Coordinates of C-alpha atoms and ligand atoms in Angstrom, one line a residue:
M1 CA -0.1 0.0 0.0
N2 CA 3.0 2.0 1.1
L3 CA 4.3 1.7 -2.7
L4 CA 1.1 2.2 -4.3
K5 CA 0.7 5.9 -2.1
A6 CA 3.8 6.8 -3.4
K7 CA 3.1 5.9 -7.1
L8 CA -0.3 6.9 -7.8
D9 CA -1.9 10.2 -7.1
D10 CA -4.5 10.6 -4.2
A11 CA -7.6 10.3 -6.6
N12 CA -6.5 6.9 -8.2
Y13 CA -4.9 5.4 -5.4
K14 CA -9.0 6.1 -3.9
K15 CA -10.2 4.3 -6.9
L16 CA -8.2 1.5 -6.3
E17 CA -8.9 1.3 -2.3
N18 CA -12.7 1.9 -2.9
L19 CA -13.1 -1.2 -4.3
G20 CA -12.1 -2.9 -0.9
N21 CA -10.4 -5.9 -2.6
A22 CA -6.7 -6.8 -1.3
A23 CA -6.2 -9.0 -4.1
V24 CA -6.3 -6.5 -7.0
M25 CA -4.3 -4.2 -4.7
Q26 CA -1.4 -6.4 -4.0
F27 CA -1.5 -7.8 -8.1
V28 CA -1.7 -3.8 -8.8
A29 CA 1.1 -2.9 -6.5
R30 CA 3.4 -6.1 -7.4
Y31 CA 3.5 -4.7 -11.2
V32 CA 3.6 -0.9 -10.7
E33 CA 6.7 -1.9 -8.5
H34 CA 8.3 -4.6 -11.3
C35 CA 7.0 -2.6 -14.7
N36 CA 8.0 0.9 -12.8
P37 CA 5.4 3.1 -15.3
A38 CA 6.0 6.9 -14.3
K39 CA 2.5 7.2 -14.1
V40 CA -0.6 5.0 -13.4
Y41 CA -4.0 5.6 -13.9
V42 CA -6.9 3.7 -12.6
T43 CA -10.0 3.8 -14.7
T44 CA -13.5 3.3 -13.3
D45 CA -16.8 3.0 -15.0
S46 CA -16.9 6.7 -15.1
A47 CA -17.5 8.5 -18.7
E48 CA -14.6 10.9 -17.6
D49 CA -11.9 8.1 -17.0
I50 CA -13.2 6.5 -20.5
A51 CA -12.7 9.6 -22.1
Y52 CA -9.3 10.1 -20.5
V53 CA -8.4 6.8 -21.7
R54 CA -9.4 7.6 -25.7
N55 CA -7.6 10.9 -25.3
K56 CA -4.0 9.2 -24.4
A57 CA -4.4 7.3 -27.0
L58 CA -4.1 10.3 -29.5
E59 CA -1.8 12.0 -27.5
Y60 CA 0.7 9.0 -27.3
K61 CA 0.1 8.8 -31.1
E62 CA -1.3 5.4 -30.7
E63 CA -4.0 6.0 -32.8
K64 CA -4.6 8.8 -35.1
A65 CA -7.8 11.0 -35.7
L66 CA -9.4 10.5 -39.3
A67 CA -11.9 12.8 -40.9
T68 CA -15.1 11.5 -39.6
K69 CA -15.8 12.5 -36.3
G70 CA -14.7 9.4 -33.7
H71 CA -12.6 7.8 -36.3
T72 CA -9.3 6.3 -35.6
I73 CA -6.5 4.7 -37.4
H74 CA -4.1 2.5 -35.2
F75 CA -1.4 0.4 -36.8
D76 CA 0.7 -2.7 -35.4
N77 CA 4.1 -3.6 -36.5
Y78 CA 4.6 -4.8 -39.9
K79 CA 5.5 -8.1 -38.7
D80 CA 3.0 -8.4 -35.9
Q81 CA -0.1 -8.3 -38.0
G82 CA -1.8 -11.6 -36.5
R83 CA -2.2 -14.2 -33.6
D84 CA 1.6 -15.3 -32.8
K85 CA 1.3 -18.7 -32.8
A86 CA 4.6 -19.6 -32.3
N87 CA 5.2 -17.3 -29.2
T88 CA 1.9 -18.1 -27.5
G89 CA 1.7 -20.9 -25.0
V90 CA 0.1 -22.4 -22.1
L91 CA 2.2 -23.1 -19.0
V92 CA 2.5 -26.2 -17.4
S93 CA 4.5 -27.6 -14.5
K94 CA 7.2 -30.6 -15.0
G95 CA 5.4 -33.7 -15.6
E96 CA 2.1 -31.8 -16.9
N97 CA 1.0 -32.9 -20.7
L98 CA -1.7 -31.6 -22.6
G99 CA -0.6 -33.4 -26.2
K100 CA 1.1 -32.3 -29.2
L101 CA -1.8 -30.3 -30.4
I102 CA -1.3 -27.4 -27.6
E103 CA 1.8 -25.4 -27.5
T104 CA 3.1 -25.5 -24.0
L105 CA 6.0 -23.9 -22.2
D106 CA 7.8 -24.7 -19.1
R107 CA 6.4 -22.8 -16.5
D108 CA 8.9 -22.0 -14.2
S109 CA 11.4 -20.8 -17.1
S110 CA 9.0 -18.9 -19.1
L111 CA 7.7 -16.8 -15.8
T112 CA 11.3 -16.3 -14.8
K113 CA 11.8 -15.0 -18.4
V114 CA 8.8 -12.7 -18.7
Q115 CA 9.7 -11.3 -15.3
Q116 CA 13.3 -10.2 -16.8
I117 CA 11.2 -9.0 -20.1
L118 CA 8.5 -6.9 -18.0
K119 CA 11.4 -5.8 -15.5
N120 CA 11.0 -1.5 -15.6
I121 CA 9.8 -2.2 -19.2
M122 CA 7.4 0.9 -18.3
A123 CA 9.9 3.4 -17.2
G124 CA 8.9 6.4 -18.7
K125 CA 5.4 5.5 -19.6
E126 CA 2.0 5.6 -18.2
L127 CA 0.4 2.3 -17.2
F128 CA -3.7 2.3 -17.4
V129 CA -5.3 0.3 -14.8
R130 CA -8.8 -0.9 -16.1
F131 CA -11.8 -3.3 -14.7
F132 CA -14.1 -5.1 -17.1
C133 CA -16.6 -7.9 -17.1
L134 CA -16.5 -11.0 -19.4
G135 CA -20.5 -11.6 -19.8
P136 CA -23.1 -9.5 -18.5
N137 CA -22.9 -7.7 -15.4
K138 CA -24.9 -9.6 -12.4
S139 CA -25.2 -12.6 -14.2
V140 CA -24.4 -16.6 -13.4
F141 CA -21.9 -16.2 -16.5
S142 CA -19.8 -12.8 -15.6
I143 CA -16.7 -12.8 -14.7
P144 CA -14.7 -10.1 -13.4
C145 CA -11.2 -9.0 -15.1
L146 CA -8.0 -6.8 -14.0
Q147 CA -6.3 -5.4 -17.3
L148 CA -2.8 -3.7 -16.8
T149 CA -1.3 -2.2 -19.9
D150 CA 0.6 0.6 -21.1
S151 CA -0.7 1.0 -24.8
A152 CA -3.8 3.4 -24.4
Y153 CA -4.9 2.0 -27.8
V154 CA -5.3 -1.5 -26.0
A155 CA -7.3 0.1 -22.9
H156 CA -9.4 1.9 -25.5
S157 CA -9.9 -1.1 -27.6
E158 CA -11.2 -2.9 -24.7
D159 CA -13.6 -0.6 -23.8
L160 CA -15.4 -0.9 -27.1
L161 CA -15.5 -4.5 -26.4
Y162 CA -16.1 -5.1 -23.3
R163 CA -19.0 -4.4 -20.4
H164 CA -17.5 -2.2 -18.0
G165 CA -16.8 -4.0 -14.5
Y166 CA -15.5 -1.6 -11.9
E167 CA -19.0 -1.7 -10.2
E168 CA -18.9 -5.5 -10.5
F169 CA -15.8 -5.6 -8.3
R170 CA -17.2 -3.5 -6.2
R171 CA -20.6 -5.5 -6.0
R172 CA -18.0 -8.2 -5.2
G173 CA -16.1 -6.9 -2.6
D174 CA -12.9 -8.7 -1.4
T175 CA -12.5 -11.7 -3.5
A176 CA -9.6 -13.3 -5.6
D177 CA -11.5 -15.0 -8.3
F178 CA -11.0 -12.7 -11.3
F179 CA -8.5 -12.8 -14.0
K180 CA -5.9 -10.9 -14.5
F181 CA -3.9 -9.6 -17.6
V182 CA -0.2 -7.9 -17.8
H183 CA 0.0 -6.3 -21.2
S184 CA 3.3 -4.0 -22.4
Q185 CA 4.1 -3.3 -25.9
G186 CA 7.8 -2.3 -24.9
E187 CA 9.7 0.0 -26.3
L188 CA 8.1 1.5 -29.7
L189 CA 10.2 2.4 -32.9
P190 CA 9.8 6.3 -34.0
N191 CA 5.9 4.9 -36.2
N192 CA 4.8 4.0 -32.4
T193 CA 5.0 0.4 -33.7
C194 CA 6.6 -2.4 -31.2
K195 CA 10.7 -2.4 -31.4
N196 CA 11.4 -5.5 -29.8
L197 CA 9.4 -8.2 -31.6
Q198 CA 11.9 -10.8 -30.6
D199 CA 11.0 -10.7 -27.2
R200 CA 7.0 -11.1 -28.0
R201 CA 5.4 -13.6 -25.3
I202 CA 2.1 -14.8 -24.8
L203 CA 2.0 -16.8 -21.4
V204 CA -1.0 -17.9 -20.3
D205 CA -0.4 -19.5 -16.5
L206 CA -3.7 -21.1 -15.6
K207 CA -2.4 -21.9 -11.8
E208 CA -2.9 -18.0 -11.3
N209 CA -5.3 -16.7 -13.9
T210 CA -3.2 -14.5 -15.3
V211 CA -1.8 -14.2 -19.0
Y212 CA 1.4 -11.6 -19.5
S213 CA 1.6 -10.5 -23.0
T214 CA 5.1 -8.7 -24.0
N215 CA 6.1 -6.6 -27.0
T216 CA 3.3 -7.1 -29.4
Q217 CA 0.2 -4.9 -30.1
Y218 CA -2.1 -6.6 -32.5
G219 CA -5.7 -7.0 -30.9
G220 CA -5.1 -11.2 -30.8
N221 CA -2.1 -10.9 -28.9
T222 CA -3.0 -7.9 -26.4
L223 CA -6.4 -7.8 -25.7
G224 CA -6.6 -9.7 -22.7
L225 CA -10.0 -10.4 -22.3
K226 CA -10.4 -11.7 -26.0
K227 CA -8.5 -14.6 -26.5
L228 CA -6.2 -14.3 -23.8
A229 CA -9.4 -14.7 -21.1
M230 CA -10.9 -17.5 -23.4
R231 CA -8.2 -19.9 -22.6
L232 CA -8.5 -19.0 -18.7
A233 CA -12.1 -19.4 -19.1
I234 CA -12.5 -23.1 -20.8
A235 CA -10.3 -24.2 -18.0
K236 CA -12.4 -22.6 -15.4
G237 CA -15.3 -24.4 -17.4
D238 CA -13.9 -27.2 -17.4
K239 CA -13.8 -27.6 -13.8
E240 CA -17.3 -25.9 -13.4
G241 CA -19.2 -27.9 -16.2
W242 CA -19.7 -25.3 -18.9
L243 CA -18.1 -24.3 -22.2
T244 CA -16.3 -21.4 -23.6
E245 CA -16.3 -21.8 -27.2
H246 CA -14.9 -19.8 -30.4
M247 CA -19.0 -19.2 -31.2
L248 CA -21.2 -16.4 -32.8
V249 CA -24.4 -15.7 -31.2
M250 CA -27.3 -14.6 -33.7
G251 CA -30.9 -14.4 -33.8
V252 CA -33.0 -16.2 -36.5
N253 CA -36.8 -14.9 -37.2
G254 CA -38.7 -17.6 -38.0
P255 CA -42.7 -17.8 -39.4
K256 CA -45.1 -16.0 -37.0
Q257 CA -42.5 -13.5 -35.5
R258 CA -40.5 -16.6 -34.2
K259 CA -36.7 -16.2 -33.1
T260 CA -34.2 -18.6 -32.5
Y261 CA -30.9 -18.2 -31.4
F262 CA -28.0 -20.0 -33.3
L263 CA -24.3 -20.2 -32.6
G264 CA -21.7 -20.8 -34.9
A265 CA -18.3 -21.9 -35.1
F266 CA -16.0 -21.0 -37.8
P267 CA -12.3 -20.1 -38.1
S268 CA -10.7 -16.8 -38.2
L269 CA -11.5 -15.3 -41.8
C270 CA -14.5 -18.0 -42.5
G271 CA -17.0 -15.8 -42.7
K272 CA -18.1 -15.8 -38.8
T273 CA -18.8 -12.2 -38.4
S274 CA -20.7 -11.9 -42.0
T275 CA -22.5 -14.2 -41.2
A276 CA -23.8 -12.8 -37.4
M277 CA -24.2 -9.7 -39.0
M278 CA -26.5 -11.4 -42.1
I279 CA -29.2 -9.3 -43.2
G280 CA -32.6 -9.4 -42.0
E281 CA -31.0 -11.2 -38.7
S282 CA -30.1 -9.9 -35.5
I283 CA -26.7 -10.4 -33.8
V284 CA -25.7 -10.9 -30.2
G285 CA -22.1 -11.8 -30.5
D286 CA -19.3 -12.8 -33.5
D287 CA -16.7 -14.2 -32.1
I288 CA -17.1 -16.1 -28.1
A289 CA -19.8 -17.6 -26.3
Y290 CA -20.1 -19.2 -22.8
L291 CA -22.4 -21.8 -22.6
R292 CA -24.4 -23.5 -19.8
K293 CA -27.1 -26.1 -19.3
I294 CA -30.1 -24.1 -17.1
D295 CA -33.6 -25.5 -16.4
G296 CA -32.8 -28.4 -19.1
T297 CA -31.9 -26.2 -21.5
V298 CA -29.0 -24.6 -23.1
R299 CA -28.3 -20.9 -22.7
A300 CA -25.4 -19.1 -24.0
V301 CA -24.1 -15.1 -23.9
N302 CA -21.8 -13.0 -26.2
V303 CA -18.7 -12.9 -23.6
E304 CA -17.9 -9.5 -25.4
A305 CA -19.7 -6.3 -26.2
G306 CA -17.9 -5.4 -29.3
M307 CA -16.6 -6.0 -32.4
F308 CA -12.9 -6.4 -33.9
G309 CA -14.3 -7.6 -37.1
I310 CA -12.1 -8.2 -40.4
I311 CA -12.9 -5.4 -42.6
Q312 CA -11.1 -6.9 -45.8
G313 CA -14.4 -7.2 -48.2
I314 CA -16.2 -5.1 -46.4
N315 CA -18.6 -3.3 -49.0
S316 CA -22.4 -1.6 -49.6
Q317 CA -24.2 -4.4 -51.2
D318 CA -23.2 -7.6 -48.8
D319 CA -22.5 -5.9 -45.4
P320 CA -24.9 -2.7 -45.4
T321 CA -25.4 -2.9 -41.4
I322 CA -21.3 -2.6 -40.8
W323 CA -20.8 -0.7 -43.9
K324 CA -23.3 2.0 -42.5
A325 CA -21.8 2.0 -38.9
L326 CA -18.5 2.5 -40.6
H327 CA -19.2 5.8 -42.2
S328 CA -21.3 7.1 -39.3
E329 CA -20.0 9.8 -36.9
R330 CA -19.5 7.6 -33.7
E331 CA -16.5 5.9 -31.8
L332 CA -14.5 3.3 -33.5
I333 CA -10.7 2.1 -34.6
F334 CA -9.8 0.5 -37.6
S335 CA -6.6 -0.9 -37.7
N336 CA -3.9 -1.7 -40.6
I337 CA -5.6 -0.2 -43.6
L338 CA -4.5 2.7 -45.6
Y339 CA -5.4 6.5 -44.6
T340 CA -5.1 9.4 -47.3
D341 CA -3.7 12.7 -47.0
E342 CA -7.7 13.6 -46.9
L343 CA -7.5 11.4 -43.7
V344 CA -10.3 9.1 -45.4
P345 CA -9.5 4.9 -44.8
H346 CA -9.5 2.4 -47.6
W347 CA -9.5 -1.4 -47.3
I348 CA -9.1 -4.1 -50.0
G349 CA -12.7 -4.6 -50.9
K350 CA -14.1 -1.4 -50.3
D351 CA -16.7 0.1 -52.9
G352 CA -15.1 2.3 -55.5
E353 CA -11.6 2.9 -56.5
L354 CA -8.6 2.6 -54.1
P355 CA -6.2 5.3 -53.8
E356 CA -2.8 5.2 -55.4
K357 CA -1.0 6.5 -52.5
G358 CA -1.3 6.9 -48.3
Y359 CA 0.1 6.1 -45.3
H360 CA -0.5 2.4 -43.7
H361 CA 1.1 0.1 -41.6
S362 CA 4.5 -0.3 -44.2
G363 CA 4.8 3.2 -43.7
E364 CA 4.1 5.3 -46.6
W365 CA 2.4 3.4 -49.5
T366 CA 2.2 4.0 -53.1
K367 CA 0.8 1.4 -55.6
G368 CA 2.9 -1.2 -56.4
K369 CA 5.2 -0.9 -53.2
K370 CA 7.1 -4.2 -52.2
D371 CA 8.2 -5.7 -49.3
E372 CA 11.8 -7.1 -48.4
K373 CA 10.6 -10.6 -50.4
G374 CA 9.7 -8.6 -53.1
N375 CA 6.1 -9.0 -52.9
E376 CA 3.4 -6.3 -53.9
I377 CA 2.4 -4.9 -50.8
P378 CA -1.3 -4.0 -50.8
V379 CA -3.6 -1.6 -49.8
S380 CA -4.7 -3.4 -46.4
H381 CA -3.5 -6.0 -44.6
P382 CA -6.2 -9.2 -45.2
N383 CA -6.2 -9.6 -41.3
A384 CA -6.8 -5.8 -41.0
R385 CA -9.9 -4.8 -38.4
F386 CA -12.0 -2.5 -37.4
T387 CA -13.0 -2.1 -33.4
L388 CA -16.7 -1.3 -32.5
S389 CA -19.4 -1.3 -30.3
L390 CA -22.0 -3.5 -30.8
N391 CA -24.4 -0.6 -29.5
Y392 CA -23.8 1.2 -32.6
L393 CA -25.4 -1.6 -35.1
D394 CA -28.9 -1.2 -36.3
N395 CA -29.6 -4.7 -36.1
L396 CA -28.3 -5.5 -32.3
D397 CA -30.3 -8.4 -30.5
K398 CA -32.5 -7.0 -27.4
N399 CA -30.9 -9.6 -25.4
L400 CA -26.9 -8.7 -25.6
H401 CA -27.5 -7.4 -21.8
N402 CA -29.3 -10.3 -20.9
P403 CA -28.0 -11.6 -17.7
A404 CA -29.8 -14.9 -18.2
G405 CA -28.5 -15.1 -22.1
V406 CA -30.5 -16.9 -24.6
E407 CA -31.8 -20.1 -25.2
V408 CA -29.8 -22.0 -27.7
G409 CA -31.9 -24.1 -30.8
A410 CA -29.1 -25.1 -32.9
I411 CA -25.0 -24.8 -33.3
V412 CA -23.7 -24.7 -36.4
Y413 CA -20.0 -25.5 -37.8
G414 CA -18.6 -24.6 -40.8
G415 CA -14.6 -24.1 -42.2
R416 CA -13.3 -23.3 -45.9
D417 CA -13.6 -26.2 -47.7
S418 CA -13.6 -26.3 -51.5
D419 CA -14.4 -29.7 -51.7
T420 CA -16.3 -31.9 -49.3
W421 CA -18.8 -30.8 -47.2
V422 CA -22.3 -30.0 -49.0
P423 CA -23.6 -26.1 -48.3
V424 CA -25.8 -27.2 -45.2
E425 CA -26.3 -30.3 -43.4
E426 CA -27.8 -31.8 -40.2
A427 CA -26.1 -33.9 -38.1
L428 CA -27.6 -37.0 -37.1
S429 CA -27.4 -36.4 -33.6
W430 CA -26.0 -34.6 -30.7
N431 CA -22.7 -37.0 -30.7
D432 CA -22.6 -37.1 -34.1
G433 CA -22.7 -33.2 -34.4
I434 CA -20.0 -32.7 -31.9
I435 CA -17.5 -35.4 -33.5
C436 CA -18.3 -35.2 -37.4
K437 CA -18.9 -32.0 -37.7
G438 CA -17.5 -29.8 -34.7
G439 CA -14.5 -32.5 -34.4
S440 CA -14.0 -32.7 -37.8
L441 CA -14.0 -29.3 -38.8
E442 CA -11.1 -28.3 -41.1
S443 CA -10.0 -25.2 -42.7
E444 CA -8.0 -23.7 -45.6
T445 CA -5.6 -21.7 -43.1
T446 CA -5.7 -17.6 -43.9
A447 CA -4.0 -14.6 -42.7
A448 CA -5.4 -14.0 -39.2
T449 CA -2.3 -16.1 -38.0
L450 CA 1.1 -15.7 -38.7
G451 CA 2.4 -18.4 -41.5
A452 CA 1.7 -20.0 -44.6
E453 CA -2.0 -19.5 -45.9
G454 CA -4.1 -21.9 -48.2
K455 CA -3.1 -25.1 -46.1
R456 CA -6.1 -27.5 -44.8
E457 CA -5.5 -27.6 -41.2
F458 CA -7.3 -29.5 -38.8
N459 CA -9.3 -27.1 -36.5
A460 CA -11.9 -28.7 -34.0
M461 CA -14.8 -26.4 -33.1
S462 CA -12.9 -23.7 -34.2
N463 CA -11.2 -23.9 -31.1
M464 CA -7.7 -25.6 -31.1
D465 CA -5.7 -22.2 -30.8
F466 CA -7.5 -21.5 -27.9
L467 CA -7.5 -24.9 -25.8
P468 CA -5.8 -24.5 -22.7
I469 CA -7.0 -28.3 -21.8
P470 CA -6.2 -32.1 -24.0
V471 CA -8.3 -32.3 -26.8
G472 CA -9.9 -35.5 -25.9
K473 CA -11.2 -34.0 -22.8
Y474 CA -12.3 -30.7 -24.3
I475 CA -14.3 -33.2 -27.2
Q476 CA -15.9 -35.1 -24.1
N477 CA -16.8 -32.5 -22.5
N478 CA -18.3 -31.2 -25.3
L479 CA -20.0 -35.0 -25.9
D480 CA -21.4 -34.7 -22.2
F481 CA -22.7 -31.5 -22.4
A482 CA -26.1 -32.6 -23.8
K483 CA -26.5 -35.2 -21.0
G484 CA -29.4 -34.9 -19.3
L485 CA -30.9 -32.3 -21.9
Q486 CA -34.2 -33.7 -23.3
N487 CA -33.9 -31.4 -26.6
P488 CA -30.5 -30.6 -26.8
P489 CA -29.9 -27.7 -29.7
K490 CA -29.4 -29.4 -33.2
I491 CA -25.8 -29.3 -35.1
F492 CA -25.5 -28.5 -38.4
G493 CA -22.4 -28.3 -40.9
V494 CA -22.1 -25.7 -43.3
N495 CA -19.7 -24.7 -46.0
Y496 CA -20.2 -21.3 -47.9
F497 CA -16.6 -22.2 -49.9
L498 CA -17.6 -25.2 -52.0
K499 CA -16.0 -25.1 -55.4
D500 CA -17.0 -26.5 -58.8
K501 CA -14.1 -28.1 -61.0
S502 CA -13.6 -24.6 -62.5
G503 CA -12.7 -23.6 -59.2
N504 CA -15.5 -21.0 -58.9
F505 CA -17.5 -20.9 -55.3
Y506 CA -20.9 -22.5 -56.0
N507 CA -22.5 -20.2 -53.9
G508 CA -23.0 -16.6 -53.7
R509 CA -22.7 -14.7 -50.2
Q510 CA -25.8 -14.3 -49.9
D511 CA -26.8 -17.5 -50.4
K512 CA -26.1 -18.5 -46.6
R513 CA -29.5 -16.4 -45.9
V514 CA -31.7 -19.5 -46.9
W515 CA -29.4 -22.1 -45.4
Y516 CA -29.8 -20.5 -42.1
K517 CA -33.7 -20.2 -42.8
W518 CA -33.5 -23.7 -43.9
M519 CA -32.2 -24.5 -40.6
E520 CA -34.3 -22.1 -38.2
R521 CA -37.2 -24.4 -39.7
R522 CA -35.7 -27.4 -38.9
V523 CA -35.0 -26.7 -35.2
H524 CA -38.9 -26.7 -35.1
G525 CA -39.3 -29.7 -37.5
E526 CA -41.5 -27.7 -40.2
V527 CA -39.1 -29.0 -43.1
E528 CA -38.4 -32.8 -44.2
T529 CA -34.8 -34.0 -45.0
L530 CA -33.3 -36.3 -46.8
T531 CA -30.8 -38.5 -45.3
T532 CA -27.2 -38.8 -46.3
P533 CA -24.4 -40.9 -44.8
T534 CA -23.3 -38.0 -43.0
G535 CA -26.4 -36.2 -41.8
R536 CA -29.9 -34.9 -43.3
I537 CA -29.7 -32.1 -46.0
P538 CA -32.7 -30.0 -47.2
K539 CA -35.1 -30.8 -49.6
Y540 CA -35.1 -29.0 -53.4
E541 CA -38.6 -27.9 -52.8
D542 CA -37.7 -26.2 -49.6
L543 CA -34.8 -24.6 -50.9
K544 CA -36.7 -23.7 -54.2
A545 CA -39.4 -21.8 -52.1
L546 CA -36.6 -20.2 -49.5
F547 CA -34.6 -18.6 -52.1
K548 CA -37.5 -17.1 -53.9
E549 CA -38.8 -15.8 -50.5
V550 CA -35.6 -14.8 -49.1
L551 CA -33.5 -13.5 -52.0
D552 CA -36.1 -13.6 -54.6
K553 CA -33.9 -16.1 -56.8
D554 CA -34.7 -19.1 -59.1
Y555 CA -33.0 -21.7 -57.3
T556 CA -32.6 -24.3 -60.1
K557 CA -32.9 -28.3 -59.8
A558 CA -29.7 -28.3 -61.6
D559 CA -27.9 -26.0 -59.0
Y560 CA -29.8 -28.2 -56.0
L561 CA -27.7 -31.1 -57.5
A562 CA -24.6 -29.9 -58.2
Q563 CA -24.3 -28.3 -54.6
F564 CA -25.9 -31.4 -52.5
T565 CA -24.2 -33.7 -54.2
V566 CA -22.4 -36.4 -51.8
R567 CA -18.6 -36.3 -52.6
I568 CA -17.8 -39.6 -51.5
P569 CA -14.1 -40.1 -52.1
E570 CA -13.5 -36.6 -50.7
Q571 CA -15.8 -37.5 -47.6
L572 CA -13.7 -40.8 -47.1
A573 CA -10.4 -38.9 -47.7
K574 CA -11.3 -36.5 -45.0
I575 CA -12.4 -39.3 -42.2
D576 CA -8.9 -40.6 -43.1
R577 CA -7.3 -37.5 -41.8
I578 CA -9.6 -37.0 -39.2
K579 CA -9.0 -40.5 -37.6
A580 CA -5.2 -40.3 -38.3
K581 CA -5.0 -37.2 -36.8
Y582 CA -7.0 -37.8 -33.5
Q583 CA -4.7 -41.3 -33.4
Q584 CA -1.5 -39.9 -33.9
D585 CA -2.0 -36.4 -31.9
V586 CA -4.8 -37.1 -29.2
P587 CA -4.0 -39.6 -26.6
D588 CA -7.2 -39.2 -24.7
A589 CA -9.4 -38.9 -27.8
P590 CA -12.8 -40.8 -26.7
A591 CA -13.6 -44.3 -28.1
T592 CA -17.3 -42.6 -29.3
L593 CA -14.8 -40.6 -31.9
F594 CA -13.7 -43.7 -33.7
K595 CA -16.9 -45.6 -33.1
L596 CA -18.9 -42.4 -34.9
L597 CA -16.2 -41.9 -37.7
D598 CA -16.1 -45.7 -38.7
A599 CA -20.0 -46.0 -38.8
Q600 CA -19.8 -42.8 -41.0
K601 CA -17.3 -44.3 -43.2
K602 CA -19.4 -47.7 -43.4
R603 CA -22.3 -45.8 -44.5
L604 CA -20.5 -43.9 -47.1
D605 CA -18.8 -47.5 -48.6
D606 CA -22.2 -48.5 -49.0
L607 CA -23.8 -45.9 -50.9
R608 CA -20.7 -46.0 -53.0
A609 CA -21.0 -49.3 -53.9
K610 CA -24.6 -48.7 -54.9
H611 CA -24.5 -45.5 -56.5
G612 CA -21.1 -45.1 -57.3
D613 CA -18.3 -42.1 -56.3
N614 CA -20.7 -38.7 -56.7
V615 CA -24.5 -39.3 -55.8
T616 CA -26.8 -36.6 -56.4
P617 CA -29.7 -36.2 -54.3
D618 CA -32.7 -37.7 -56.1
K619 CA -30.6 -41.0 -56.0
L620 CA -31.0 -40.6 -52.3
Ligands
SPV701 C1 -9.4 -14.3 -34.5 O1 -8.5 -14.7 -35.1 O2 -10.3 -15.5 -34.7 C2 -10.1 -13.1 -34.2 C3 -9.2 -12.4 -33.7 O3 -11.3 -13.1 -33.4 S1 -7.9 -12.6 -33.0 O4 -8.4 -11.5 -32.0 O5 -6.9 -12.4 -33.7 O6 -8.1 -13.6 -32.4
MN702 MN1 -12.3 -15.5 -33.6

């Protein structure tokens, strides 16, 4: 307390003291001493404190104001544009083993190293102390969080993305049950991006419910409450019997004013945000959900209250709601896109002509500029993003802040798959859905993580980057979750990326609106299906009617037959890949998993014996 009194002015000290929480005081004191900031600002939920942080992001030049009121732009280092999987790890003690698929690091030596990196790292800088709440306030889902960061950009972003938590802490009083995050961007280059990328670390310490993040700015590595808290929450849910998933939450409008809530898991850059923002439906969240069983139903909340969305490809036709939000006077942060001398932002896929020059994450940019390797640098980074509060959106669902969450009717899994899955298919059961849809999810890699793009990668539940527990245990938790439920949510697989023989996408971006209307009716048993070896697919007449109703499009029988063909060789190859993956890398894979995959294989073999490799739905 003496140390805090010496470093903090009276007002800031009072704000901490008023929480009446010794664990908070201790944690802040420890890192104030160790990181040695010149100044500490404690942020409550007051408008004044929040404005302070927002202004500091401009003053410290971590953000720059653009022409439209409230809009700012931030840049991460050219080599700090995605989640850094190589330097991110879950800390484990000697003898602990989470399996090959989870990046782990030795706890003792990693903590020693990160403490070295953090020593005096904030000298001359201002430390922001912030309190947030994951999930709605005053709810069984709420998890209070304490964030320490020397980046005003990070503190500002979290303000747009999360619910305020100072009052939540106050209500709870003297408890140590909260998540803790320590972030420092470290020394900065003249352009205000990180200098010491070699000391980039993102360490998840489950034992102390603490995450350390150093020498990086990119949101996926630094926003404590996003993917960092997600690891802590998965571990907490594992002990307490609930789930944390990499899922959107949305309301889908059905006939007679009905609304059915959907969850959807998609690897990064596979259409998750655009699904959550689908025309005609309502958004609860676009990235992370907590799921609990309450009174015999599955209920879910959006862990967040804002959106850190991919901006590439956002245009007025396909994404009218986001487009409008990005063109209105309101608080929002762009990152890693281009601005011109007129302070107007541009990105790949925006309506209209792209400018010939401007300024972005690689510095001054003119068309044709090349990077070190001689590759042309595009106008914006493919993983460039926008950060805004969901409150701004016209299609915001009224249940975003409902402490009881929403009742889940359906769960959807989808990846970037050019040749195997049909556009939409219902799983045969909860277990079949968990194993053969979610647990078998693969995706061609994207720019959301550093490294090669376009490689097919296994990504069960789209959660593989974020698991702090063994994969088999995680799959088993998902299987067990439906135990005791009379009517568990229906599970579906979708594929927005199916291509024809010449490499063209079979479906337009808006076609998914039809798939969701169809799934909504399935949840209520209002349409019939055809059974394939891998699930249940729509009947042509139902889709034809929905295409007309939703998109005013004539959906031809030929399109239907091509899109919904059972591609048996591809399906079998996929089963082989998935089985091999679990056999090799997941020693604790549940026996059910192999049983269900083998059963599916047998059904595919039988159908192939009757009808050959590619079976159109009219043969089923
Ligand atoms: C993702 O990549 O899945 C995101 C953005 O949602 S990040 O914050 O980088 O995780
Ligand atoms: Mn995500």
